[in-house]
Every structure is written in C-alpha cells, then in structure tokens.
Amino acid sequence: MIKIVTLIGARPQIIKAAALSRTIKQQFSTRITEVIVHTGQHYDANMSKVFIDQLAIPQPDYNLNVGSGSHGKQTARMLEGVEDILLNEKPDYLLVYGDTNSTLAGALAAVKIHVPVVHVEAGLRSFNKSMPEEINRIACDHVSTLLFTPTLAGLKNLQHEGFNTDFRGNYTSDKPGVFHCGDVMYDNSLYFSKFSANHSTVCHDYHRVPDGFILCTIHRDNNTDEPGKLEALFSTLVRVFEITGKKVVLPLHPRTANVLERNLSSALYRKVRQGSAITLLPPVSFFDMIELERNCSLVMTDSGGVQKEAYFFRKPVIILRNETEWVEIVEAGAGRVCGTRHEDILAALETFTQTPPVEFPDIFGDGKAAEFICNTML
Ligand code: UD1
Ligand code: UDP
C-alpha cells in the first residue's frame, strides 16, 4: 500500500483530480490511499464545492483556506500549510496538477523535506515567462521525481531542457522518471460526457439550440487586467454576434467579473450587460460546461482546459492568447492563436465557419491516463 497526498486548489485542478480519485476507487483501492489537500486558492462554491460534489471527489481531508492574495503572499501561506501536512502525513508522494500557485507551493514544500513530487501535466511550455503559470510549471518540473506529460510536445520540451526521458530505474528528483501518458482531462471528458446531458439544463435554461451559439471564456490576467485588451476582446465578441447572428455565451470567471465594469468603457459595459449579443453567466458546473461545449458551434477562450475540451468535442477553437501550450491543436488545424487582435479573430471565425475542421487526431491519449499514473506510482 502506498499513500499519496493530492494537492488541489484552483478549479481546473479540482476537475483533474476527479480522474485519479475515481481510478483509485475503482481499481487501486487496496493499493493506494489518497489524502486530499485543498489549498483554498479557489473558494466560491461555484469554483470549488460544485466540482467536488458533482464529480464525486472525496471531501478534502484538509483545507488550508488560503484565499486570494498577491502571488507571494498566497504562495507563502500555502507553503507553510502544505509543509505541516506533509510532515504529519508522511506520504510516499505529493501529487500536483498543472501550473497554478498551488502547484508551485506544493512542489517546493515537498521537495525540501524529501517527499517525492509527482507532476501531472508536466512539460507544457508557453515560452513566455511573463505568465505566472510558466514560472510555476518550470519550477515544478525541475523538482519532480515523476513527470507525466499529456502530449508529445510536453515530452519534447522536457528533452530540450535536459531531462533524460528514457531513464528507467530508481527515480529521484535528480534522476526523475518522465512518462508520456495522455491527458487526465481527456479521461474526464470521455467519462462525464456520458452523464452530463441528464444532469444539465443549461442549454434549455438559456434557450440555446445545438450549433446556435458560440462559447467563450476569458480569465487570463493579461487579458482581464489590461483595459485596452479587455475592451478589444469584448467589442470583438459583440462583432462576432453581429456577423454570425449567434449569441456568445460567456460563463464569467470571478477575476473577470470583478474588473468588467472598471475596465470596459461605460458604453461597451452597458451593451454587454444588456445581453443582446453576449449572455453572461456565473461560473457553471462541469456538466453544464460539457453541454455548452458539446452544443456550441465554436469556442473562443484563453483557458488551457477549455481549449482542450473544445478539441475533445470536435469544435474549432479561437485562442485568445498570443501563444499556446497545446500546440498540437493548432497543428491539427482545429485551433488558431489570435491574441486579442480584432482582425485575426474575425479572420479565424470566417475560416472556421466556411471550412470547419474535420480531423481531430488522438493527441491526448486513450482516456486511461489516470490508470497509467497509478500503475507507475506503484
Ligand atoms: C488561477 C491560476 C491560473 C488558472 C486559473 C483557473 C495562478 C497564478 N493562476 O488564476 O493558472 O488558469 O486559476 O481558473 O495560480 N476569486 C474569487 N473567488 C474564487 C477565486 C478567485 O472571487 O473562488 C477572484 C479573486 O478576486 C482573486 C481572483 O479571482 O483575486 C484571481 O484568483 P487567483 O486564484 O489568484 O487566480 P486566477 O485568475 O483564478
Ligand atoms: N469550467 C467549468 N465551468 C466554467 C468554466 C470552466 O466547469 O464556468 C471548467 C472547464 O470545463 C475546464 C476547466 O474548468 O475543465 C478549465 O478551468 P479554467 O478555464 O478556470 O482554467 P485553466 O484550464 O485555464 O487553467
């Protein structure tokens, strides 16, 4: 029997954790014990509890309740809390997901007290260190003992950084094991899309018919916190509605909701709130999100996870960033990197409307990434 501590904190990590917890429960319950620690980075019920309840994730054993704050303060509070828990629990591994401040704090706390770090979603790079996530993922990868890459691009990035991805033996943080295993988010989308329609009324509630709307999410700090960029994005969304006649459905991340009125011009803010072009929703549940992704005609997003889910559900995606870690989506012709540039977004919209992508090669594994991770940890 091995004991792992799983660290969650932000919305996408809670969702990712569902795949592993489910797999442990179904296939490894006699061999793996999981202790779940929530940092409290995300804390609103619709950013945290809804996923734990809906996706049948065990209730966290600990919640550090760190809440929001500057990068330094938030990370420091997590570091202190995670260290205490690891000293108390003495696990065989600390497992962290992705690239948030929770990921970084967990990895640093663990490696310093010689708890091996398992990094799920390793190797992704934007090659843009002005993104806090890029710092978090690089630092985490370089102190990890087991690294699981969701894509081949992730594996190649680690090779370029000097990781010996062929090494098999006694893994340590100096000689880590690197494995390409597919994406736990793909595991989840395959699994939960079997149930989502029966648990979601979101399309019905907002009168959205299949292919009759465009789904959008925006939450990256460099989009939300720069008024010029936010204004450019929202005015383009209004234009997208005028061109296509399709409403833009936008579940609002709290970061975006908090700055919308301040960072948009008052005329645009009024237009957005009035709702003829854009339907603003509070953050929605995962089942609602799957149904929105499945039924929309196109996705526009700066989210990492939503880019991938667009691909899982065979929808074209306009990426509202200047680069992406999920380069295979762009290479497959199913996504286009447009930043906040009005002309680029409208050109991509035209291309995807006239010639929708039809090829969606299997670039995210076989839906069994969590099983592979469990077997490898054992
Ligand atoms: C974080 C991650 C980002 C990830 C995103 C997923 C970092 C550096 N960023 O960004 O990589 O893509 O989560 O959603 O870790 N807030 C609330 N309620 C909540 C949570 C946040 O109101 O439950 C508000 C607060 O005003 C907070 C702001 O949102 O200051 C930003 O939250 P934070 O967790 O710092 O960063 P995210 O933008 O959510
Ligand atoms: N998501 C959700 N409800 C929403 C918006 C997103 O359930 O209102 C899910 C989405 O389906 C994906 C994950 O949250 O699984 C992505 O999280 P987010 O966009 O916050 O972060 P990122 O992936 O960019 O780190």
GROMACS .gro file of C-alpha atoms and ligand atoms in nm:
model
  442
    1MET     CA    1   0.000   0.000   0.000
    2ILE     CA    2   0.130   0.346  -0.088
    3LYS     CA    3   0.000   0.675   0.043
    4ILE     CA    4  -0.026   0.982  -0.177
    5VAL     CA    5  -0.121   1.335  -0.085
    6THR     CA    6  -0.308   1.502  -0.373
    7LEU     CA    7  -0.298   1.881  -0.375
    8ILE     CA    8  -0.583   2.075  -0.532
    9GLY     CA    9  -0.665   2.445  -0.519
   10ALA     CA   10  -0.786   2.604  -0.841
   11ARG     CA   11  -1.094   2.498  -1.040
   12PRO     CA   12  -0.914   2.301  -1.314
   13GLN     CA   13  -0.715   2.105  -1.056
   14ILE     CA   14  -1.026   2.001  -0.873
   15ILE     CA   15  -1.171   1.877  -1.202
   16LYS     CA   16  -0.848   1.695  -1.298
   17ALA     CA   17  -0.834   1.528  -0.956
   18ALA     CA   18  -1.165   1.355  -1.030
   19ALA     CA   19  -0.998   1.126  -1.284
   20LEU     CA   20  -0.737   0.995  -1.043
   21SER     CA   21  -0.967   0.968  -0.740
   22ARG     CA   22  -1.218   0.773  -0.948
   23THR     CA   23  -0.948   0.539  -1.080
   24ILE     CA   24  -0.807   0.480  -0.732
   25LYS     CA   25  -1.155   0.400  -0.602
   26GLN     CA   26  -1.241   0.168  -0.891
   27GLN     CA   27  -0.912  -0.013  -0.949
   28PHE     CA   28  -0.649   0.061  -0.684
   29SER     CA   29  -0.835   0.091  -0.352
   30THR     CA   30  -0.634  -0.190  -0.193
   31ARG     CA   31  -0.301  -0.049  -0.309
   32ILE     CA   32  -0.324   0.332  -0.299
   33THR     CA   33  -0.451   0.554  -0.016
   34GLU     CA   34  -0.524   0.910  -0.118
   35VAL     CA   35  -0.527   1.208   0.119
   36ILE     CA   36  -0.671   1.520  -0.045
   37VAL     CA   37  -0.549   1.867   0.050
   38HIS     CA   38  -0.732   2.175  -0.081
   39THR     CA   39  -0.528   2.493  -0.059
   40GLY     CA   40  -0.840   2.709  -0.081
   41GLN     CA   41  -0.698   2.908  -0.374
   42HIS     CA   42  -1.048   2.892  -0.525
   43TYR     CA   43  -1.321   2.905  -0.264
   44ASP     CA   44  -1.653   3.029  -0.410
   45ALA     CA   45  -1.899   2.740  -0.415
   46ASN     CA   46  -1.925   2.761  -0.795
   47MET     CA   47  -1.544   2.749  -0.831
   48SER     CA   48  -1.482   2.461  -0.590
   49LYS     CA   49  -1.758   2.277  -0.399
   50VAL     CA   50  -1.974   2.222  -0.706
   51PHE     CA   51  -1.698   2.012  -0.865
   52ILE     CA   52  -1.618   1.812  -0.552
   53ASP     CA   53  -1.986   1.724  -0.516
   54GLN     CA   54  -2.077   1.673  -0.881
   55LEU     CA   55  -1.767   1.478  -0.983
   56ALA     CA   56  -1.778   1.257  -0.672
   57ILE     CA   57  -1.434   1.361  -0.548
   58PRO     CA   58  -1.381   1.260  -0.184
   59GLN     CA   59  -1.420   1.556   0.053
   60PRO     CA   60  -1.075   1.707   0.113
   61ASP     CA   61  -0.909   1.582   0.431
   62TYR     CA   62  -0.756   1.927   0.482
   63ASN     CA   63  -0.844   2.276   0.362
   64LEU     CA   64  -0.581   2.546   0.409
   65ASN     CA   65  -0.832   2.821   0.326
   66VAL     CA   66  -0.558   3.049   0.189
   67GLY     CA   67  -0.797   3.250  -0.028
   68SER     CA   68  -0.687   3.522  -0.269
   69GLY     CA   69  -0.383   3.748  -0.247
   70SER     CA   70  -0.067   3.856  -0.424
   71HIS     CA   71   0.144   3.577  -0.571
   72GLY     CA   72   0.398   3.593  -0.291
   73LYS     CA   73   0.152   3.604  -0.003
   74GLN     CA   74  -0.075   3.337  -0.145
   75THR     CA   75   0.214   3.101  -0.226
   76ALA     CA   76   0.378   3.158   0.113
   77ARG     CA   77   0.060   3.073   0.302
   78MET     CA   78   0.026   2.754   0.101
   79LEU     CA   79   0.392   2.655   0.150
   80GLU     CA   80   0.361   2.677   0.525
   81GLY     CA   81   0.037   2.482   0.536
   82VAL     CA   82   0.141   2.207   0.295
   83GLU     CA   83   0.471   2.151   0.478
   84ASP     CA   84   0.291   2.090   0.808
   85ILE     CA   85   0.055   1.841   0.646
   86LEU     CA   86   0.334   1.651   0.471
   87LEU     CA   87   0.533   1.626   0.795
   88ASN     CA   88   0.223   1.491   0.964
   89GLU     CA   89   0.105   1.252   0.690
   90LYS     CA   90   0.448   1.126   0.574
   91PRO     CA   91   0.320   1.022   0.230
   92ASP     CA   92   0.512   0.830  -0.036
   93TYR     CA   93   0.432   1.104  -0.290
   94LEU     CA   94   0.285   1.451  -0.320
   95LEU     CA   95   0.084   1.472  -0.641
   96VAL     CA   96   0.026   1.812  -0.801
   97TYR     CA   97  -0.156   1.919  -1.118
   98GLY     CA   98  -0.080   2.180  -1.377
   99ASP     CA   99   0.073   2.519  -1.318
  100THR     CA  100  -0.102   2.727  -1.055
  101ASN     CA  101   0.038   2.883  -0.740
  102SER     CA  102  -0.096   2.577  -0.555
  103THR     CA  103   0.119   2.356  -0.781
  104LEU     CA  104   0.433   2.557  -0.712
  105ALA     CA  105   0.380   2.578  -0.336
  106GLY     CA  106   0.314   2.206  -0.309
  107ALA     CA  107   0.619   2.109  -0.513
  108LEU     CA  108   0.852   2.338  -0.318
  109ALA     CA  109   0.721   2.231   0.021
  110ALA     CA  110   0.758   1.864  -0.066
  111VAL     CA  111   1.098   1.857  -0.233
  112LYS     CA  112   1.264   2.044   0.055
  113ILE     CA  113   1.155   1.778   0.302
  114HIS     CA  114   1.230   1.493   0.059
  115VAL     CA  115   0.876   1.393  -0.026
  116PRO     CA  116   0.887   1.286  -0.394
  117VAL     CA  117   0.678   1.511  -0.618
  118VAL     CA  118   0.454   1.370  -0.890
  119HIS     CA  119   0.369   1.632  -1.153
  120VAL     CA  120   0.068   1.559  -1.368
  121GLU     CA  121   0.054   1.779  -1.680
  122ALA     CA  122   0.432   1.817  -1.690
  123GLY     CA  123   0.638   1.961  -1.974
  124LEU     CA  124   0.394   2.219  -2.108
  125ARG     CA  125   0.555   2.547  -2.205
  126SER     CA  126   0.430   2.878  -2.343
  127PHE     CA  127   0.788   3.015  -2.365
  128ASN     CA  128   0.654   3.332  -2.206
  129LYS     CA  129   0.785   3.389  -1.855
  130SER     CA  130   0.564   3.691  -1.802
  131MET     CA  131   0.290   3.434  -1.736
  132PRO     CA  132   0.293   3.329  -1.369
  133GLU     CA  133   0.197   2.978  -1.482
  134GLU     CA  134   0.516   2.941  -1.690
  135ILE     CA  135   0.731   3.002  -1.381
  136ASN     CA  136   0.519   2.762  -1.176
  137ARG     CA  137   0.541   2.478  -1.425
  138ILE     CA  138   0.913   2.511  -1.496
  139ALA     CA  139   0.997   2.520  -1.125
  140CYS     CA  140   0.767   2.228  -1.051
  141ASP     CA  141   0.903   2.010  -1.333
  142HIS     CA  142   1.260   2.063  -1.219
  143VAL     CA  143   1.200   1.941  -0.862
  144SER     CA  144   0.972   1.649  -0.952
  145THR     CA  145   1.052   1.279  -0.925
  146LEU     CA  146   0.778   1.153  -1.159
  147LEU     CA  147   0.667   1.371  -1.451
  148PHE     CA  148   0.364   1.282  -1.661
  149THR     CA  149   0.324   1.466  -1.988
  150PRO     CA  150  -0.019   1.483  -2.151
  151THR     CA  151   0.116   1.541  -2.503
  152LEU     CA  152   0.424   1.463  -2.709
  153ALA     CA  153   0.502   1.835  -2.721
  154GLY     CA  154   0.534   1.821  -2.342
  155LEU     CA  155   0.776   1.529  -2.366
  156LYS     CA  156   0.988   1.709  -2.625
  157ASN     CA  157   1.002   2.027  -2.416
  158LEU     CA  158   1.144   1.827  -2.126
  159GLN     CA  159   1.402   1.663  -2.354
  160HIS     CA  160   1.511   2.010  -2.467
  161GLU     CA  161   1.553   2.112  -2.103
  162GLY     CA  162   1.790   1.821  -2.045
  163PHE     CA  163   1.558   1.559  -1.894
  164ASN     CA  164   1.656   1.202  -1.981
  165THR     CA  165   1.314   1.079  -2.084
  166ASP     CA  166   1.442   0.725  -2.144
  167PHE     CA  167   1.575   0.673  -1.792
  168ARG     CA  168   1.410   0.383  -1.610
  169GLY     CA  169   1.536   0.285  -1.265
  170ASN     CA  170   1.522   0.423  -0.912
  171TYR     CA  171   1.363   0.761  -0.960
  172THR     CA  172   1.470   1.062  -0.754
  173SER     CA  173   1.441   1.436  -0.805
  174ASP     CA  174   1.793   1.423  -0.952
  175LYS     CA  175   1.712   1.131  -1.181
  176PRO     CA  176   1.340   1.165  -1.242
  177GLY     CA  177   1.111   0.941  -1.441
  178VAL     CA  178   0.942   1.109  -1.736
  179PHE     CA  179   0.637   0.946  -1.894
  180HIS     CA  180   0.407   1.046  -2.176
  181CYS     CA  181   0.068   0.915  -2.070
  182GLY     CA  182  -0.210   1.128  -2.221
  183ASP     CA  183  -0.432   1.378  -2.050
  184VAL     CA  184  -0.642   1.317  -1.739
  185MET     CA  185  -0.881   1.584  -1.869
  186TYR     CA  186  -0.950   1.363  -2.168
  187ASP     CA  187  -1.021   1.074  -1.929
  188ASN     CA  188  -1.272   1.301  -1.756
  189SER     CA  189  -1.442   1.434  -2.066
  190LEU     CA  190  -1.493   1.083  -2.200
  191TYR     CA  191  -1.630   0.964  -1.867
  192PHE     CA  192  -1.852   1.255  -1.766
  193SER     CA  193  -1.994   1.326  -2.111
  194LYS     CA  194  -2.190   1.001  -2.070
  195PHE     CA  195  -2.388   1.165  -1.787
  196SER     CA  196  -2.378   1.539  -1.850
  197ALA     CA  197  -2.693   1.566  -2.061
  198ASN     CA  198  -2.901   1.411  -1.783
  199HIS     CA  199  -2.759   1.647  -1.522
  200SER     CA  200  -2.763   1.978  -1.706
  201THR     CA  201  -3.039   2.210  -1.819
  202VAL     CA  202  -2.810   2.495  -1.915
  203CYS     CA  203  -2.888   2.497  -2.288
  204HIS     CA  204  -3.259   2.475  -2.220
  205ASP     CA  205  -3.245   2.743  -1.949
  206TYR     CA  206  -3.073   2.991  -2.179
  207HIS     CA  207  -3.268   2.890  -2.492
  208ARG     CA  208  -2.960   2.771  -2.676
  209VAL     CA  209  -3.005   2.518  -2.955
  210PRO     CA  210  -2.726   2.297  -3.094
  211ASP     CA  211  -2.486   2.496  -3.315
  212GLY     CA  212  -2.681   2.811  -3.234
  213PHE     CA  213  -2.425   2.985  -3.011
  214ILE     CA  214  -2.057   3.048  -2.953
  215LEU     CA  215  -1.898   2.959  -2.620
  216CYS     CA  216  -1.639   3.192  -2.471
  217THR     CA  217  -1.431   3.205  -2.153
  218ILE     CA  218  -1.183   3.477  -2.051
  219HIS     CA  219  -0.978   3.479  -1.732
  220ARG     CA  220  -0.604   3.528  -1.803
  221ASP     CA  221  -0.469   3.819  -1.602
  222ASN     CA  222  -0.306   3.979  -1.906
  223ASN     CA  223  -0.648   3.989  -2.077
  224THR     CA  224  -0.861   4.090  -1.780
  225ASP     CA  225  -0.630   4.339  -1.612
  226GLU     CA  226  -0.536   4.544  -1.918
  227PRO     CA  227  -0.835   4.766  -2.000
  228GLY     CA  228  -0.731   4.805  -2.366
  229LYS     CA  229  -0.722   4.430  -2.419
  230LEU     CA  230  -1.047   4.364  -2.236
  231GLU     CA  231  -1.220   4.637  -2.437
  232ALA     CA  232  -1.079   4.491  -2.762
  233LEU     CA  233  -1.197   4.141  -2.669
  234PHE     CA  234  -1.550   4.236  -2.568
  235SER     CA  235  -1.603   4.467  -2.864
  236THR     CA  236  -1.491   4.182  -3.089
  237LEU     CA  237  -1.737   3.947  -2.919
  238VAL     CA  238  -2.018   4.193  -2.997
  239ARG     CA  239  -1.898   4.199  -3.360
  240VAL     CA  240  -1.890   3.818  -3.368
  241PHE     CA  241  -2.259   3.819  -3.277
  242GLU     CA  242  -2.337   4.081  -3.543
  243ILE     CA  243  -2.161   3.876  -3.813
  244THR     CA  244  -2.288   3.529  -3.720
  245GLY     CA  245  -2.622   3.607  -3.558
  246LYS     CA  246  -2.512   3.364  -3.287
  247LYS     CA  247  -2.505   3.476  -2.927
  248VAL     CA  248  -2.182   3.448  -2.735
  249VAL     CA  249  -2.237   3.254  -2.411
  250LEU     CA  250  -1.975   3.352  -2.155
  251PRO     CA  251  -1.956   3.195  -1.806
  252LEU     CA  252  -1.763   3.461  -1.618
  253HIS     CA  253  -1.461   3.372  -1.405
  254PRO     CA  254  -1.467   3.579  -1.083
  255ARG     CA  255  -1.141   3.752  -1.182
  256THR     CA  256  -1.314   3.881  -1.497
  257ALA     CA  257  -1.642   3.958  -1.323
  258ASN     CA  258  -1.456   4.171  -1.070
  259VAL     CA  259  -1.298   4.401  -1.330
  260LEU     CA  260  -1.559   4.412  -1.605
  261GLU     CA  261  -1.724   4.739  -1.508
  262ARG     CA  262  -1.394   4.909  -1.421
  263ASN     CA  263  -1.200   4.801  -1.731
  264LEU     CA  264  -1.464   4.839  -2.005
  265SER     CA  265  -1.578   5.175  -2.139
  266SER     CA  266  -1.920   5.258  -1.999
  267ALA     CA  267  -2.088   5.231  -2.342
  268LEU     CA  268  -1.949   4.882  -2.403
  269TYR     CA  269  -2.018   4.772  -2.048
  270ARG     CA  270  -2.385   4.874  -2.085
  271LYS     CA  271  -2.409   4.688  -2.417
  272VAL     CA  272  -2.254   4.375  -2.270
  273ARG     CA  273  -2.478   4.379  -1.963
  274GLN     CA  274  -2.788   4.447  -2.171
  275GLY     CA  275  -2.734   4.099  -2.315
  276SER     CA  276  -2.843   4.111  -2.678
  277ALA     CA  277  -2.504   3.992  -2.810
  278ILE     CA  278  -2.346   3.824  -2.509
  279THR     CA  279  -2.508   3.609  -2.244
  280LEU     CA  280  -2.305   3.643  -1.925
  281LEU     CA  281  -2.340   3.354  -1.683
  282PRO     CA  282  -2.188   3.291  -1.342
  283PRO     CA  283  -1.925   3.013  -1.345
  284VAL     CA  284  -2.110   2.695  -1.443
  285SER     CA  285  -2.077   2.336  -1.323
  286PHE     CA  286  -1.868   2.084  -1.515
  287PHE     CA  287  -2.175   1.908  -1.654
  288ASP     CA  288  -2.310   2.243  -1.776
  289MET     CA  289  -1.973   2.322  -1.928
  290ILE     CA  290  -1.961   1.992  -2.115
  291GLU     CA  291  -2.310   2.056  -2.250
  292LEU     CA  292  -2.214   2.406  -2.361
  293GLU     CA  293  -1.900   2.271  -2.529
  294ARG     CA  294  -2.091   1.992  -2.696
  295ASN     CA  295  -2.367   2.214  -2.831
  296CYS     CA  296  -2.184   2.530  -2.935
  297SER     CA  297  -2.064   2.589  -3.289
  298LEU     CA  298  -1.725   2.731  -3.193
  299VAL     CA  299  -1.519   2.808  -2.882
  300MET     CA  300  -1.326   3.127  -2.807
  301THR     CA  301  -1.108   3.107  -2.498
  302ASP     CA  302  -0.789   3.194  -2.316
  303SER     CA  303  -0.828   2.891  -2.088
  304GLY     CA  304  -0.595   2.595  -2.119
  305GLY     CA  305  -0.855   2.337  -2.023
  306VAL     CA  306  -1.131   2.480  -2.239
  307GLN     CA  307  -0.902   2.475  -2.547
  308LYS     CA  308  -0.857   2.103  -2.498
  309GLU     CA  309  -1.222   2.030  -2.427
  310ALA     CA  310  -1.317   2.214  -2.747
  311TYR     CA  311  -1.092   1.966  -2.926
  312PHE     CA  312  -1.234   1.664  -2.736
  313PHE     CA  313  -1.582   1.768  -2.853
  314ARG     CA  314  -1.458   1.840  -3.205
  315LYS     CA  315  -1.517   2.215  -3.203
  316PRO     CA  316  -1.288   2.474  -3.360
  317VAL     CA  317  -1.122   2.700  -3.105
  318ILE     CA  318  -1.006   3.060  -3.135
  319ILE     CA  319  -0.730   3.102  -2.877
  320LEU     CA  320  -0.743   3.445  -2.714
  321ARG     CA  321  -0.374   3.443  -2.626
  322ASN     CA  322  -0.051   3.510  -2.810
  323GLU     CA  323   0.074   3.155  -2.767
  324THR     CA  324  -0.049   2.818  -2.655
  325GLU     CA  325   0.100   2.522  -2.472
  326TRP     CA  326  -0.138   2.295  -2.666
  327VAL     CA  327   0.041   2.334  -2.997
  328GLU     CA  328  -0.094   2.009  -3.141
  329ILE     CA  329  -0.444   2.161  -3.153
  330VAL     CA  330  -0.314   2.437  -3.380
  331GLU     CA  331  -0.106   2.192  -3.585
  332ALA     CA  332  -0.417   1.979  -3.640
  333GLY     CA  333  -0.592   2.285  -3.786
  334ALA     CA  334  -0.857   2.287  -3.512
  335GLY     CA  335  -0.732   2.597  -3.331
  336ARG     CA  336  -0.584   2.933  -3.414
  337VAL     CA  337  -0.382   3.164  -3.189
  338CYS     CA  338  -0.529   3.514  -3.224
  339GLY     CA  339  -0.450   3.705  -2.905
  340THR     CA  340  -0.687   3.999  -2.868
  341ARG     CA  341  -0.645   4.115  -3.229
  342HIS     CA  342  -0.983   4.200  -3.383
  343GLU     CA  343  -0.879   4.121  -3.744
  344ASP     CA  344  -0.716   3.788  -3.653
  345ILE     CA  345  -1.018   3.675  -3.451
  346LEU     CA  346  -1.262   3.765  -3.729
  347ALA     CA  347  -1.040   3.600  -3.993
  348ALA     CA  348  -1.027   3.279  -3.788
  349LEU     CA  349  -1.404   3.296  -3.741
  350GLU     CA  350  -1.452   3.322  -4.117
  351THR     CA  351  -1.217   3.032  -4.188
  352PHE     CA  352  -1.375   2.805  -3.928
  353THR     CA  353  -1.727   2.896  -4.045
  354GLN     CA  354  -1.652   2.830  -4.412
  355THR     CA  355  -1.428   2.526  -4.362
  356PRO     CA  356  -1.483   2.370  -4.021
  357PRO     CA  357  -1.204   2.135  -3.910
  358VAL     CA  358  -1.291   1.771  -3.966
  359GLU     CA  359  -0.976   1.592  -3.849
  360PHE     CA  360  -0.923   1.556  -3.475
  361PRO     CA  361  -0.637   1.307  -3.438
  362ASP     CA  362  -0.592   1.138  -3.098
  363ILE     CA  363  -0.329   1.363  -2.944
  364PHE     CA  364  -0.444   1.339  -2.582
  365GLY     CA  365  -0.406   0.967  -2.521
  366ASP     CA  366  -0.658   0.688  -2.486
  367GLY     CA  367  -0.867   0.804  -2.190
  368LYS     CA  368  -0.663   0.593  -1.945
  369ALA     CA  369  -0.401   0.842  -1.830
  370ALA     CA  370  -0.505   0.814  -1.464
  371GLU     CA  371  -0.466   0.435  -1.469
  372PHE     CA  372  -0.116   0.471  -1.616
  373ILE     CA  373  -0.022   0.724  -1.347
  374CYS     CA  374  -0.145   0.493  -1.068
  375ASN     CA  375   0.045   0.194  -1.206
  376THR     CA  376   0.362   0.397  -1.245
  377MET     CA  377   0.343   0.535  -0.891
  378LEU     CA  378   0.304   0.182  -0.759
  379UD1     C1  379  -0.569   3.073  -1.128
  379UD1     C2  380  -0.437   3.024  -1.184
  379UD1     C3  381  -0.450   3.005  -1.335
  379UD1     C4  382  -0.567   2.917  -1.371
  379UD1     C5  383  -0.693   2.969  -1.304
  379UD1     C6  384  -0.804   2.870  -1.325
  379UD1     C7  385  -0.235   3.104  -1.070
  379UD1     C8  386  -0.122   3.200  -1.074
  379UD1     N1  387  -0.331   3.122  -1.161
  379UD1     O1  388  -0.594   3.200  -1.185
  379UD1     O2  389  -0.331   2.944  -1.383
  379UD1     O3  390  -0.582   2.917  -1.509
  379UD1     O4  391  -0.671   2.983  -1.163
  379UD1     O5  392  -0.929   2.924  -1.304
  379UD1     O6  393  -0.236   3.017  -0.986
  379UD1     N2  394  -1.165   3.486  -0.698
  379UD1     C9  395  -1.289   3.484  -0.640
  379UD1     N3  396  -1.337   3.364  -0.595
  379UD1    C10  397  -1.267   3.248  -0.603
  379UD1    C11  398  -1.139   3.252  -0.661
  379UD1    C12  399  -1.090   3.372  -0.709
  379UD1     O7  400  -1.356   3.586  -0.630
  379UD1     O8  401  -1.317   3.143  -0.561
  379UD1    C13  402  -1.115   3.616  -0.751
  379UD1    C14  403  -1.032   3.694  -0.651
  379UD1     O9  404  -1.060   3.829  -0.668
  379UD1    C15  405  -0.889   3.666  -0.693
  379UD1    C16  406  -0.903   3.649  -0.843
  379UD1    O10  407  -1.030   3.588  -0.863
  379UD1    O11  408  -0.800   3.767  -0.657
  379UD1    C17  409  -0.795   3.564  -0.907
  379UD1    O12  410  -0.787   3.437  -0.842
  379UD1     P1  411  -0.648   3.356  -0.840
  379UD1    O13  412  -0.669   3.221  -0.785
  379UD1    O14  413  -0.542   3.438  -0.778
  379UD1    O15  414  -0.608   3.348  -0.992
  379UD1     P2  415  -0.694   3.301  -1.116
  379UD1    O16  416  -0.706   3.414  -1.210
  379UD1    O17  417  -0.817   3.235  -1.069
  380UDP     N1  418  -1.508   2.516  -1.637
  380UDP     C1  419  -1.628   2.492  -1.571
  380UDP     N2  420  -1.715   2.598  -1.558
  380UDP     C2  421  -1.689   2.721  -1.608
  380UDP     C3  422  -1.567   2.742  -1.676
  380UDP     C4  423  -1.477   2.637  -1.688
  380UDP     O1  424  -1.655   2.381  -1.528
  380UDP     O2  425  -1.772   2.812  -1.591
  380UDP     C5  426  -1.412   2.404  -1.649
  380UDP     C6  427  -1.374   2.369  -1.790
  380UDP     O3  428  -1.469   2.280  -1.846
  380UDP     C7  429  -1.236   2.306  -1.771
  380UDP     C8  430  -1.180   2.385  -1.655
  380UDP     O4  431  -1.291   2.444  -1.588
  380UDP     O5  432  -1.249   2.171  -1.732
  380UDP     C9  433  -1.087   2.491  -1.702
  380UDP     O6  434  -1.056   2.576  -1.598
  380UDP     P1  435  -1.009   2.727  -1.618
  380UDP     O7  436  -1.050   2.775  -1.751
  380UDP     O8  437  -1.055   2.801  -1.498
  380UDP     O9  438  -0.850   2.715  -1.603
  380UDP     P2  439  -0.731   2.673  -1.700
  380UDP    O10  440  -0.764   2.544  -1.764
  380UDP    O11  441  -0.710   2.784  -1.797
  380UDP    O12  442  -0.614   2.666  -1.607
   0.00000   0.00000   0.00000
